[in-house]
Each structure stands twice: as C-alpha cells, then as structure tokens.
mmCIF file of C-alpha atoms in Angstrom:
data_model
loop_
_atom_site.group_PDB
_atom_site.id
_atom_site.type_symbol
_atom_site.label_atom_id
_atom_site.label_comp_id
_atom_site.label_asym_id
_atom_site.label_seq_id
_atom_site.Cartn_x
_atom_site.Cartn_y
_atom_site.Cartn_z
ATOM 1 C CA MET A 144 143.384 85.128 125.055
ATOM 2 C CA LYS A 145 147.386 85.242 124.630
ATOM 3 C CA GLN A 146 148.767 88.546 124.494
ATOM 4 C CA TYR A 147 151.291 89.272 121.684
ATOM 5 C CA ILE A 148 154.392 91.310 122.696
ATOM 6 C CA LEU A 149 154.649 94.175 120.244
ATOM 7 C CA THR A 150 157.899 95.624 119.704
ATOM 8 C CA ASN A 151 158.960 98.704 117.933
ATOM 9 C CA PRO A 152 161.522 98.005 115.018
ATOM 10 C CA MET A 153 163.607 100.517 116.177
ATOM 11 C CA ALA A 154 163.918 98.607 119.204
ATOM 12 C CA THR A 155 165.157 95.511 117.327
ATOM 13 C CA GLN A 156 167.431 97.220 114.864
ATOM 14 C CA ARG A 157 171.438 96.810 115.293
ATOM 15 C CA THR A 158 174.137 99.265 115.131
ATOM 16 C CA SER A 159 177.760 98.043 113.431
ATOM 17 C CA LYS A 160 178.505 97.247 117.363
ATOM 18 C CA ALA A 161 176.080 96.012 119.524
ATOM 19 C CA LYS A 162 171.924 96.580 120.029
ATOM 20 C CA ILE A 163 170.425 99.965 120.334
ATOM 21 C CA ASP A 164 170.410 100.751 124.470
ATOM 22 C CA GLN A 165 166.665 100.245 125.869
ATOM 23 C CA SER A 166 167.696 103.419 127.970
ATOM 24 C CA ASP A 167 168.675 105.337 125.056
ATOM 25 C CA LEU A 168 165.329 104.869 123.409
ATOM 26 C CA LYS A 169 163.620 105.979 126.502
ATOM 27 C CA LYS A 170 165.549 109.038 126.744
ATOM 28 C CA ALA A 171 165.054 109.915 123.375
ATOM 29 C CA GLY A 172 160.991 109.612 124.245
ATOM 30 C CA VAL A 173 160.352 106.402 122.324
ATOM 31 C CA GLU A 174 158.625 103.456 123.788
ATOM 32 C CA PRO A 175 160.072 100.119 122.946
ATOM 33 C CA ASP A 176 157.270 98.259 123.658
ATOM 34 C CA LYS A 177 154.802 99.674 121.693
ATOM 35 C CA ALA A 178 153.661 99.315 118.000
ATOM 36 C CA ASP A 179 153.762 102.644 115.837
ATOM 37 C CA VAL A 180 150.131 101.488 114.742
ATOM 38 C CA ILE A 181 147.205 98.990 115.272
ATOM 39 C CA TYR A 182 144.916 98.794 112.558
ATOM 40 C CA LEU A 183 141.462 96.951 113.219
ATOM 41 C CA GLY A 184 139.226 96.013 110.682
ATOM 42 C CA VAL A 185 135.391 94.898 112.399
ATOM 43 C CA ASP A 186 132.631 93.366 111.171
ATOM 44 C CA VAL A 187 130.089 94.608 113.198
ATOM 45 C CA HIS A 188 126.789 92.612 114.100
ATOM 46 C CA LEU A 189 124.126 92.699 116.736
ATOM 47 C CA ARG A 190 125.749 90.400 119.295
ATOM 48 C CA GLN A 191 129.069 89.860 118.178
ATOM 49 C CA GLN A 192 131.884 92.111 116.735
ATOM 50 C CA VAL A 193 134.460 89.934 114.608
ATOM 51 C CA VAL A 194 137.782 91.984 114.609
ATOM 52 C CA CYS A 195 140.806 91.131 112.461
ATOM 53 C CA ARG A 196 143.815 92.943 113.765
ATOM 54 C CA LYS A 197 147.201 94.318 111.710
ATOM 55 C CA VAL A 198 150.215 95.525 113.680
ATOM 56 C CA ASP A 199 152.353 97.679 111.604
ATOM 57 C CA GLY A 200 153.859 96.622 108.290
ATOM 58 C CA ALA A 201 152.738 92.647 109.298
ATOM 59 C CA ALA A 202 150.519 90.296 108.003
ATOM 60 C CA PRO A 203 146.637 90.622 109.475
ATOM 61 C CA GLN A 204 146.340 87.979 112.679
ATOM 62 C CA PRO A 205 143.287 85.518 112.519
ATOM 63 C CA ALA A 206 139.926 86.877 113.034
ATOM 64 C CA GLN A 207 138.711 86.949 116.679
ATOM 65 C CA ARG A 208 135.021 86.986 118.074
ATOM 66 C CA PHE A 209 133.472 89.337 120.993
ATOM 67 C CA GLY A 210 130.811 90.469 122.576
ATOM 68 C CA PRO A 211 129.885 94.303 122.111
ATOM 69 C CA GLU A 212 130.957 95.303 125.695
ATOM 70 C CA GLU A 213 133.954 92.729 125.220
ATOM 71 C CA PHE A 214 135.076 94.302 122.494
ATOM 72 C CA LYS A 215 135.056 97.502 123.807
ATOM 73 C CA LEU A 216 137.294 96.345 126.639
ATOM 74 C CA TRP A 217 139.632 94.750 124.008
ATOM 75 C CA VAL A 218 140.133 98.020 122.109
ATOM 76 C CA ALA A 219 140.787 100.076 125.248
ATOM 77 C CA ARG A 220 143.954 97.350 125.984
ATOM 78 C CA GLN A 221 145.146 97.628 122.427
ATOM 79 C CA MET A 222 145.697 101.190 123.073
ATOM 80 C CA LYS A 223 147.964 100.763 125.687
ATOM 81 C CA LEU A 224 150.025 98.555 122.939
ATOM 82 C CA ALA A 225 150.352 100.890 120.237
ATOM 83 C CA HIS A 226 151.104 104.614 119.742
ATOM 84 C CA LYS A 227 148.231 104.930 117.321
ATOM 85 C CA VAL A 228 144.963 102.371 116.963
ATOM 86 C CA VAL A 229 142.785 103.115 113.902
ATOM 87 C CA CYS A 230 139.573 101.369 112.958
ATOM 88 C CA CYS A 231 136.918 100.906 110.369
ATOM 89 C CA TYR A 232 133.695 99.333 109.661
ATOM 90 C CA GLU A 233 130.930 99.246 107.203
ATOM 91 C CA ALA A 234 128.269 101.846 107.214
ATOM 92 C CA GLY A 235 124.711 99.565 108.041
ATOM 93 C CA PRO A 236 121.656 99.318 110.280
ATOM 94 C CA PHE A 237 123.728 100.092 113.914
ATOM 95 C CA GLY A 238 124.262 103.777 112.570
ATOM 96 C CA TYR A 239 127.463 105.490 114.083
ATOM 97 C CA VAL A 240 126.948 104.362 117.637
ATOM 98 C CA LEU A 241 130.069 102.630 117.515
ATOM 99 C CA HIS A 242 131.890 105.184 115.813
ATOM 100 C CA ARG A 243 131.277 107.719 118.199
ATOM 101 C CA HIS A 244 132.351 105.388 121.283
ATOM 102 C CA LEU A 245 135.567 104.521 119.608
ATOM 103 C CA GLU A 246 136.395 108.550 118.685
ATOM 104 C CA LYS A 247 135.436 109.093 122.422
ATOM 105 C CA ALA A 248 137.869 106.566 123.381
ATOM 106 C CA GLY A 249 140.972 107.949 121.381
ATOM 107 C CA VAL A 250 140.583 105.574 118.290
ATOM 108 C CA GLU A 251 140.828 106.935 114.959
ATOM 109 C CA CYS A 252 137.741 105.046 113.590
ATOM 110 C CA LEU A 253 136.371 105.119 109.934
ATOM 111 C CA VAL A 254 132.991 104.202 108.738
ATOM 112 C CA VAL A 255 133.187 102.950 105.056
ATOM 113 C CA ARG A 256 130.802 101.893 102.272
ATOM 114 C CA PRO A 257 129.643 98.200 102.363
ATOM 115 C CA GLN A 258 131.034 96.337 99.269
ATOM 116 C CA ASN A 259 131.357 93.017 97.886
ATOM 117 C CA TRP A 260 134.951 91.735 99.196
ATOM 118 C CA ASP A 261 134.732 88.585 97.471
ATOM 119 C CA THR A 262 137.226 90.022 94.371
ATOM 120 C CA HIS A 263 138.346 87.227 93.024
ATOM 121 C CA GLY A 264 134.710 85.283 92.684
ATOM 122 C CA ARG A 265 135.339 82.272 95.060
ATOM 123 C CA ARG A 266 132.086 82.525 96.275
ATOM 124 C CA VAL A 267 133.256 82.131 100.017
ATOM 125 C CA LYS A 268 131.755 84.627 102.258
ATOM 126 C CA THR A 269 132.575 84.362 106.116
ATOM 127 C CA ASP A 270 132.782 87.425 108.622
ATOM 128 C CA GLY A 271 136.666 86.522 108.951
ATOM 129 C CA ARG A 272 137.318 86.944 105.351
ATOM 130 C CA ASP A 273 135.092 90.113 105.524
ATOM 131 C CA ALA A 274 137.450 91.671 108.668
ATOM 132 C CA CYS A 275 140.445 90.549 107.099
ATOM 133 C CA ALA A 276 139.618 92.679 103.699
ATOM 134 C CA LEU A 277 138.933 95.691 105.571
ATOM 135 C CA VAL A 278 141.959 95.926 107.691
ATOM 136 C CA GLU A 279 144.061 95.375 104.536
ATOM 137 C CA GLY A 280 142.258 98.018 102.719
ATOM 138 C CA LEU A 281 142.217 100.179 105.869
ATOM 139 C CA ALA A 282 146.052 99.948 105.655
ATOM 140 C CA ARG A 283 146.400 100.767 102.124
ATOM 141 C CA TYR A 284 144.032 103.625 102.776
ATOM 142 C CA LYS A 285 146.136 105.407 105.652
ATOM 143 C CA GLU A 286 149.347 104.819 103.702
ATOM 144 C CA GLY A 287 147.876 106.975 100.825
ATOM 145 C CA ASN A 288 145.832 104.623 98.511
ATOM 146 C CA ASN A 289 142.835 106.995 98.518
ATOM 147 C CA LYS A 290 140.868 104.389 96.415
ATOM 148 C CA ALA A 291 141.684 101.311 98.727
ATOM 149 C CA LEU A 292 138.019 102.438 100.674
ATOM 150 C CA ALA A 293 134.981 104.247 99.873
ATOM 151 C CA VAL A 294 135.023 106.516 103.536
ATOM 152 C CA VAL A 295 131.350 107.488 104.566
ATOM 153 C CA THR A 296 131.108 111.302 105.931
ATOM 154 C CA VAL A 297 129.520 110.658 109.864
ATOM 155 C CA PRO A 298 127.086 113.285 110.681
ATOM 156 C CA GLN A 299 126.828 115.202 113.968
ATOM 157 C CA GLU A 300 124.129 113.964 115.982
ATOM 158 C CA GLN A 301 121.821 116.489 115.291
ATOM 159 C CA VAL A 302 122.435 116.653 111.485
ATOM 160 C CA GLU A 303 121.734 112.501 111.894
ATOM 161 C CA GLN A 304 118.544 113.687 113.712
ATOM 162 C CA ARG A 305 117.331 115.899 110.857
ATOM 163 C CA ARG A 306 118.063 113.434 108.157
ATOM 164 C CA ALA A 307 115.903 110.374 110.293
ATOM 165 C CA LEU A 308 113.007 112.946 110.167
ATOM 166 C CA THR A 309 112.971 113.354 106.551
ATOM 167 C CA ARG A 310 113.497 109.859 106.124
ATOM 168 C CA TYR A 311 110.921 108.700 108.389
ATOM 169 C CA ARG A 312 108.467 111.276 106.569
ATOM 170 C CA GLU A 313 109.573 109.374 103.382
ATOM 171 C CA ASP A 314 108.624 105.911 104.879
ATOM 172 C CA LEU A 315 104.916 107.317 106.031
ATOM 173 C CA VAL A 316 104.719 108.551 102.377
ATOM 174 C CA LYS A 317 104.930 105.303 100.865
ATOM 175 C CA GLU A 318 102.926 103.719 103.436
ATOM 176 C CA VAL A 319 100.108 106.067 102.745
ATOM 177 C CA ARG A 320 100.546 104.942 98.514
ATOM 178 C CA ARG A 321 100.627 101.355 99.275
ATOM 179 C CA MET A 322 97.532 101.183 101.643
ATOM 180 C CA ALA A 323 95.613 103.316 99.214
ATOM 181 C CA LEU A 324 96.716 101.248 96.324
ATOM 182 C CA GLY A 325 95.692 98.154 98.127
ATOM 183 C CA ALA A 326 92.151 99.193 99.287
ATOM 184 C CA ARG A 327 91.612 100.114 95.656
ATOM 185 C CA GLY A 328 92.784 96.614 94.220
ATOM 186 C CA ARG A 329 90.153 95.489 96.115
ATOM 187 C CA ALA A 330 87.344 97.470 95.197
ATOM 188 C CA LEU A 331 88.507 97.006 91.342
ATOM 189 C CA THR A 332 87.650 93.253 92.208
ATOM 190 C CA GLN A 333 84.238 94.360 92.725
ATOM 191 C CA GLY A 334 83.754 96.668 89.496
ATOM 192 C CA LEU A 335 84.136 99.803 91.513
ATOM 193 C CA GLU A 336 87.035 102.390 90.999
ATOM 194 C CA LEU A 337 87.565 104.286 94.184
ATOM 195 C CA GLY A 338 88.726 108.255 93.527
ATOM 196 C CA HIS A 339 91.559 109.999 94.589
ATOM 197 C CA ARG A 340 91.973 110.204 98.420
ATOM 198 C CA TRP A 341 88.869 108.245 98.954
ATOM 199 C CA TRP A 342 89.515 107.992 102.371
ATOM 200 C CA ARG A 343 88.706 111.686 103.326
ATOM 201 C CA PRO A 344 85.696 112.363 105.277
ATOM 202 C CA LYS A 345 83.539 113.976 102.393
ATOM 203 C CA ALA A 346 84.697 111.315 99.902
ATOM 204 C CA TRP A 347 83.991 108.077 101.934
ATOM 205 C CA ALA A 348 80.658 109.489 103.027
ATOM 206 C CA VAL A 349 80.060 109.147 99.070
ATOM 207 C CA TRP A 350 81.609 105.923 98.946
ATOM 208 C CA LEU A 351 79.829 104.621 102.105
ATOM 209 C CA ALA A 352 76.314 104.312 100.209
ATOM 210 C CA LYS A 353 77.890 102.463 97.041
ATOM 211 C CA LEU A 354 79.960 99.809 98.332
ATOM 212 C CA PRO A 355 78.879 96.480 99.473
ATOM 213 C CA GLN A 356 78.574 96.303 103.297
ATOM 214 C CA TRP A 357 81.300 93.463 103.500
ATOM 215 C CA LEU A 358 83.453 95.545 101.540
ATOM 216 C CA SER A 359 82.995 98.650 103.317
ATOM 217 C CA ASP A 360 83.868 97.187 106.736
ATOM 218 C CA ILE A 361 87.291 96.077 105.209
ATOM 219 C CA LEU A 362 87.931 99.151 103.385
ATOM 220 C CA ASP A 363 87.131 101.169 106.980
ATOM 221 C CA CYS A 364 90.072 99.884 108.385
ATOM 222 C CA SER A 365 92.306 100.764 106.067
ATOM 223 C CA ARG A 366 90.605 104.293 106.067
ATOM 224 C CA GLU A 367 91.459 104.830 109.666
ATOM 225 C CA ALA A 368 94.794 103.839 109.178
ATOM 226 C CA LEU A 369 95.147 106.203 106.019
ATOM 227 C CA LEU A 370 94.011 109.133 108.427
ATOM 228 C CA VAL A 371 96.227 108.160 111.063
ATOM 229 C CA LEU A 372 99.337 108.215 108.463
ATOM 230 C CA GLU A 373 98.669 111.277 106.925
ATOM 231 C CA ARG A 374 98.303 113.341 110.243
ATOM 232 C CA GLY A 375 102.065 111.608 110.769
ATOM 233 C CA VAL A 376 102.917 113.215 107.281
ATOM 234 C CA ALA A 377 101.772 116.671 108.293
ATOM 235 C CA ARG A 378 103.228 116.776 111.644
ATOM 236 C CA CYS A 379 106.438 115.505 110.175
ATOM 237 C CA THR A 380 106.361 118.334 107.180
ATOM 238 C CA GLU A 381 105.562 120.877 109.350
ATOM 239 C CA GLN A 382 108.367 120.231 112.005
ATOM 240 C CA ILE A 383 111.188 119.897 108.950
ATOM 241 C CA GLU A 384 109.876 122.857 107.096
ATOM 242 C CA ALA A 385 110.052 124.934 110.480
ATOM 243 C CA LEU A 386 113.922 124.307 110.076
ATOM 244 C CA ALA A 387 114.487 125.659 106.590
ATOM 245 C CA ARG A 388 116.085 128.946 105.863
ATOM 246 C CA PRO A 389 114.078 132.094 105.173
ATOM 247 C CA SER A 390 112.327 132.091 101.662
ATOM 248 C CA GLN A 391 114.532 134.729 100.456
ATOM 249 C CA GLU A 392 117.632 133.149 100.773
ATOM 250 C CA ARG A 393 116.616 129.909 98.491
ATOM 251 C CA PRO A 394 115.470 129.858 94.917
ATOM 252 C CA LYS A 395 111.910 130.507 93.505
ATOM 253 C CA GLY A 396 110.288 126.634 93.023
ATOM 254 C CA LEU A 397 112.694 125.095 95.719
ATOM 255 C CA GLY A 398 110.236 124.703 98.768
ATOM 256 C CA ALA A 399 110.979 124.426 102.365
ATOM 257 C CA LEU A 400 110.536 120.203 102.406
ATOM 258 C CA SER A 401 112.583 120.282 99.370
ATOM 259 C CA GLU A 402 115.755 122.297 100.631
ATOM 260 C CA GLN A 403 115.617 120.371 103.947
ATOM 261 C CA ILE A 404 115.483 116.914 102.372
ATOM 262 C CA ILE A 405 118.662 117.864 99.990
ATOM 263 C CA ASN A 406 120.875 119.689 102.924
ATOM 264 C CA ASN A 407 120.303 116.745 105.357
ATOM 265 C CA GLU A 408 121.276 113.979 102.435
ATOM 266 C CA VAL A 409 124.104 115.938 101.513
ATOM 267 C CA ILE A 410 125.035 116.447 105.562
ATOM 268 C CA ASP A 411 127.860 118.950 104.665
ATOM 269 C CA TRP A 412 128.287 120.871 101.387
ATOM 270 C CA GLY A 413 131.844 122.297 102.372
ATOM 271 C CA ARG A 414 133.120 118.555 102.275
ATOM 272 C CA PHE A 415 133.345 118.717 98.373
ATOM 273 C CA SER A 416 136.246 120.472 96.959
ATOM 274 C CA ASN A 417 134.920 120.700 93.317
ATOM 275 C CA ARG A 418 131.669 120.540 91.077
ATOM 276 C CA GLY A 419 133.052 116.998 89.991
ATOM 277 C CA GLN A 420 132.667 115.719 93.394
ATOM 278 C CA VAL A 421 129.104 116.950 94.115
ATOM 279 C CA SER A 422 127.984 115.512 90.916
ATOM 280 C CA SER A 423 129.772 112.427 91.290
ATOM 281 C CA TYR A 424 127.904 112.113 94.875
ATOM 282 C CA THR A 425 124.324 112.711 93.239
ATOM 283 C CA GLY A 426 124.810 109.613 90.996
ATOM 284 C CA LEU A 427 123.267 111.730 87.903
ATOM 285 C CA CYS A 428 126.668 111.270 86.246
ATOM 286 C CA PRO A 429 126.307 109.160 82.838
ATOM 287 C CA SER A 430 127.730 105.811 82.616
ATOM 288 C CA GLU A 431 130.525 104.999 80.307
ATOM 289 C CA TYR A 432 131.590 101.786 78.664
ATOM 290 C CA SER A 433 134.863 102.684 76.701
ATOM 291 C CA SER A 434 137.738 100.266 75.532
ATOM 292 C CA GLY A 435 140.461 100.559 73.158
ATOM 293 C CA GLY A 436 139.035 103.116 70.231
ATOM 294 C CA SER A 437 135.552 103.430 71.396
ATOM 295 C CA ARG A 438 133.677 105.466 73.337
ATOM 296 C CA ARG A 439 130.072 104.971 74.569
ATOM 297 C CA GLN A 440 128.059 106.679 77.304
ATOM 298 C CA GLY A 441 124.880 105.168 78.865
ATOM 299 C CA GLY A 442 122.104 106.320 80.905
ATOM 300 C CA ILE A 443 122.838 108.067 84.646
ATOM 301 C CA ASN A 444 125.057 105.630 86.597
ATOM 302 C CA ARG A 445 122.777 106.349 89.876
ATOM 303 C CA HIS A 446 125.931 105.436 91.794
ATOM 304 C CA GLY A 447 125.279 107.830 94.867
ATOM 305 C CA ASN A 448 122.368 109.390 97.417
ATOM 306 C CA ARG A 449 119.153 107.771 95.743
ATOM 307 C CA ARG A 450 117.013 110.048 98.140
ATOM 308 C CA LEU A 451 119.131 113.128 96.951
ATOM 309 C CA ARG A 452 118.544 112.134 93.344
ATOM 310 C CA THR A 453 115.377 112.023 93.644
ATOM 311 C CA ALA A 454 114.879 115.404 95.513
ATOM 312 C CA LEU A 455 117.021 116.986 93.160
ATOM 313 C CA VAL A 456 115.200 116.146 90.068
ATOM 314 C CA GLU A 457 111.809 116.940 91.331
ATOM 315 C CA ALA A 458 113.009 120.386 92.086
ATOM 316 C CA ALA A 459 114.631 120.502 88.592
ATOM 317 C CA TRP A 460 111.365 120.117 86.989
ATOM 318 C CA ARG A 461 110.128 122.941 89.151
ATOM 319 C CA LEU A 462 112.589 125.375 88.441
ATOM 320 C CA MET A 463 112.276 124.793 84.736
ATOM 321 C CA ARG A 464 108.870 126.936 85.191
ATOM 322 C CA HIS A 465 109.660 128.957 87.867
ATOM 323 C CA GLN A 466 112.983 130.313 86.965
ATOM 324 C CA PRO A 467 113.083 131.331 83.453
ATOM 325 C CA LYS A 468 115.970 133.280 83.868
ATOM 326 C CA TRP A 469 118.238 130.532 85.282
ATOM 327 C CA LYS A 470 121.238 130.600 83.554
ATOM 328 C CA ARG A 471 121.528 126.700 83.372
ATOM 329 C CA LEU A 472 118.123 126.697 81.778
ATOM 330 C CA GLU A 473 119.096 129.246 79.132
ATOM 331 C CA LYS A 474 122.032 126.753 77.991
ATOM 332 C CA VAL A 475 119.556 124.161 77.180
ATOM 333 C CA ARG A 476 116.343 126.540 76.082
ATOM 334 C CA GLU A 477 116.641 125.352 72.418
ATOM 335 C CA LYS A 478 116.796 121.909 73.068
ATOM 336 C CA LEU A 479 113.883 122.252 75.441
ATOM 337 C CA LEU A 480 111.509 124.441 73.331
ATOM 338 C CA LEU A 481 112.258 121.414 70.817
ATOM 339 C CA ALA A 482 111.332 118.949 72.956
ATOM 340 C CA GLN A 483 108.123 120.359 74.074
ATOM 341 C CA SER A 484 106.949 121.003 70.533
ATOM 342 C CA GLY A 485 107.749 116.865 69.660
ATOM 343 C CA ARG A 486 110.454 117.174 67.224
ATOM 344 C CA GLY A 487 113.009 116.198 69.933
ATOM 345 C CA LYS A 488 114.425 112.885 70.316
ATOM 346 C CA PRO A 489 112.423 110.478 72.434
ATOM 347 C CA GLY A 490 112.695 111.080 76.221
ATOM 348 C CA SER A 491 114.708 114.353 75.459
ATOM 349 C CA LYS A 492 112.869 116.232 77.947
ATOM 350 C CA LYS A 493 113.638 113.738 80.875
ATOM 351 C CA LYS A 494 117.341 113.942 79.926
ATOM 352 C CA ILE A 495 117.140 117.789 80.251
ATOM 353 C CA ALA A 496 115.515 117.440 83.402
ATOM 354 C CA VAL A 497 118.122 115.555 84.564
ATOM 355 C CA GLU A 498 121.296 117.614 83.105
ATOM 356 C CA LEU A 499 119.262 120.284 85.270
ATOM 357 C CA ALA A 500 118.932 118.648 88.481
ATOM 358 C CA ARG A 501 123.183 117.812 88.385
ATOM 359 C CA GLY A 502 123.692 121.201 87.443
ATOM 360 C CA LEU A 503 121.123 122.361 90.377
ATOM 361 C CA ALA A 504 123.130 120.335 92.731
ATOM 362 C CA VAL A 505 126.619 122.110 91.739
ATOM 363 C CA ASP A 506 124.548 125.517 92.106
ATOM 364 C CA LEU A 507 123.223 124.652 95.456
ATOM 365 C CA TRP A 508 126.908 123.835 96.483
ATOM 366 C CA ARG A 509 127.886 127.089 95.035
ATOM 367 C CA LEU A 510 125.454 128.610 97.075
ATOM 368 C CA ASN A 511 125.548 127.313 100.580
ATOM 369 C CA THR A 512 129.387 127.502 100.486
ATOM 370 C CA GLY A 513 129.108 130.993 99.366
ATOM 371 C CA LYS A 514 130.983 130.825 96.278
ATOM 372 C CA ALA A 515 127.873 132.780 94.304
ATOM 373 C CA THR A 516 124.928 134.150 94.778
ATOM 374 C CA LEU A 517 121.112 133.751 93.719
ATOM 375 C CA GLN A 518 121.410 136.554 91.406
ATOM 376 C CA GLU A 519 124.852 135.497 89.937
ATOM 377 C CA LEU A 520 123.247 132.141 89.118
ATOM 378 C CA GLY A 521 120.345 134.014 87.600
ATOM 379 C CA LEU A 522 117.767 132.540 90.298
ATOM 380 C CA GLU A 523 114.833 134.544 91.651
ATOM 381 C CA PRO A 524 114.583 134.363 95.325
ATOM 382 C CA ALA A 525 111.650 132.425 96.805
#
C-alpha cells in the first residue's frame, strides 16, 4: 500500500519573499510532516473492516479493506501521520469492543446510529459507499454540525454487563411465551385447551390423564424445556433485583425489576440536559405532519429505545393505581375519570397512560439527577 506524504497547510504557505523555513516551524513547535486531523469512517464486519480516510479538508480517499488485526496496525500508523485521528462506525452486533480498543490507542472514536446512507435513492449500497458517507458525516459533525450524525452513548463495561442481564431475561421470557403458545396450539388441534401454566407439576399431573399418549410425549419435551427456562428467568430476576436501590428511594409502583430495566436502558441520566431530550429518547412524543398552514399530530413516533418505552408504559399503569397524589396524575384526573366511565373518546385511557409514561421518564430524570425529590413530585416511596 502506498504511503501518502501528508503536509501541514502551514508548511506550504508562501510569504511575500520566500517559503517559510522548515526550521522555523520546528522551533515554533509545529511538525510540518503531519496533518492536523485524519478522519476515518469504518464499516465494521466480522472478518474485515472497510475504511475510508479523509485528511483535513481534502476529499475522501478510496476505501480500503483490512482484516481486524491488520486494521488495528494500520490505525496505529495513522497516529504518526496526524496530530489527531478521529474515527466513527455504526452501532451493531459487534458491540463496543472496537471502540474501547481505539480509545485506548489514543484515537477519538464515535459510535453512531445506523441509518440508510442512500439519501438520493440510487439503490446502490456497498461497504465502500457506506464508509465514505460515514467519514463525510464525521467531518461535518466535528466541524459543528451536530445533526450530521446521531452519536450513541457508549456504556461503561459494568453498565453494559447489567444491561445484557436484563435483556437476556427479556429473551428468556419471550422464549417461554413462544414455547407455551406452540404447545397450546398442538393441543387445540385435538380439541383440548391447555390452561395457564400447564407445564407446572400440579397442572401437568391433571393434564397427563386427559391427553392422548402420543400428544403427552410431544408436550413432555416442551414441558421440560419450559421448566428450565422458568428457572433461568427466576435466577436472572433475582440477580437484577439485588442491584436495585432501597425501596424508600424509589416510588411505590415502580418495582426493583422495572427500575433496573429503565436505568440500564438509559445508561446515564446525567447525559440529558433538559426534559425535551428525555422525552425524545423514549419515543413517546407525538408524530407530526405539518406543511404550509396546516398542522396535524398523530400517534407516538416510536423514535427511541423500545425496551425503555415498554417498561415506562407498564410502570405508568401501575402508578395510576398506587400513586393517587402524583402531580402528573392530578393534571389528567378529569380525563381519566371520563375515560373510565366510558364517556371519553375510544382509546383515551391508553393515550393517558402514554402521556403519563412520558412524564414518568422526566420525573425519573429529575429524581436521579437530584433536581427533585419524591415528595416534591407527589410520589410515595415504595
């Protein structure tokens, strides 16, 4: 691979009489052979990294392909060619291992939200084009255009491990539901309706006498798998709840499990500077289609963390029962009573729950950043 000689623009400027003397630059502490900054846009894959490089304000160079280890050595060489190296890649299944390695090596690395880089609808997608679009967006972002990229907050390793535990529990719960429904469907083909938690020992003993032998043999395999999965869910739940704050520090209706799920998905409440940012992250804000003199708002935009959104809505339903003095609930009490009496608009109770879930996120942000207390928000401790 050819090595490009990178020159500092200061080293090529001319005075009215002659070129600037190289020795004068060295005395001034400027290294004339180095660029100010090298931008790297990386399209990350399991066995190769596709990289596009942009030096200072020049046009992006053609994309290059490296193996994972070869890429790390190549980045180390870039550190010698510029005063600063800035890199970015899209968040994906490979986590933050590459980010942490580059940060330790002295490279400023950003992890950004994945998006469709084919903005002009050309229907051509290649790794090289994505890397080029990434490096162009990175250069604009570092020059002050904060909307050029959507930067992802990288969790600390300990926080990432806690979040992995709550997400793994979610996967186990989904698997329990999937297997239970599959077994119930097989029984329905024979005119039998399995009850709730049919795989538990007492319920299974009753069903064993009613099921045909061939069907009981099939369901017995599912039963054993469901029992193992349920033990896994219980073990994960116990580990998660052990990390929760004392009950007097969280509101009544927000259990230890829900609190940990919400906190692990947010990562760091201190990264939000206002309540608008908190609401936007949840994806519980109304969508909008406005043009000219017309303005129309629709359902929630769902542009945010779906796991956080689910946990907040579930918690809001519980707080509606357990927190009658909650200030946000008092603001919508008349609408809620109207909906409960059946005189409200269809679906109005669900809309109120979504509104309260959005407000709950803001209240939790205030609690976790010390901007308010439970008493100031009208919340009773658990």
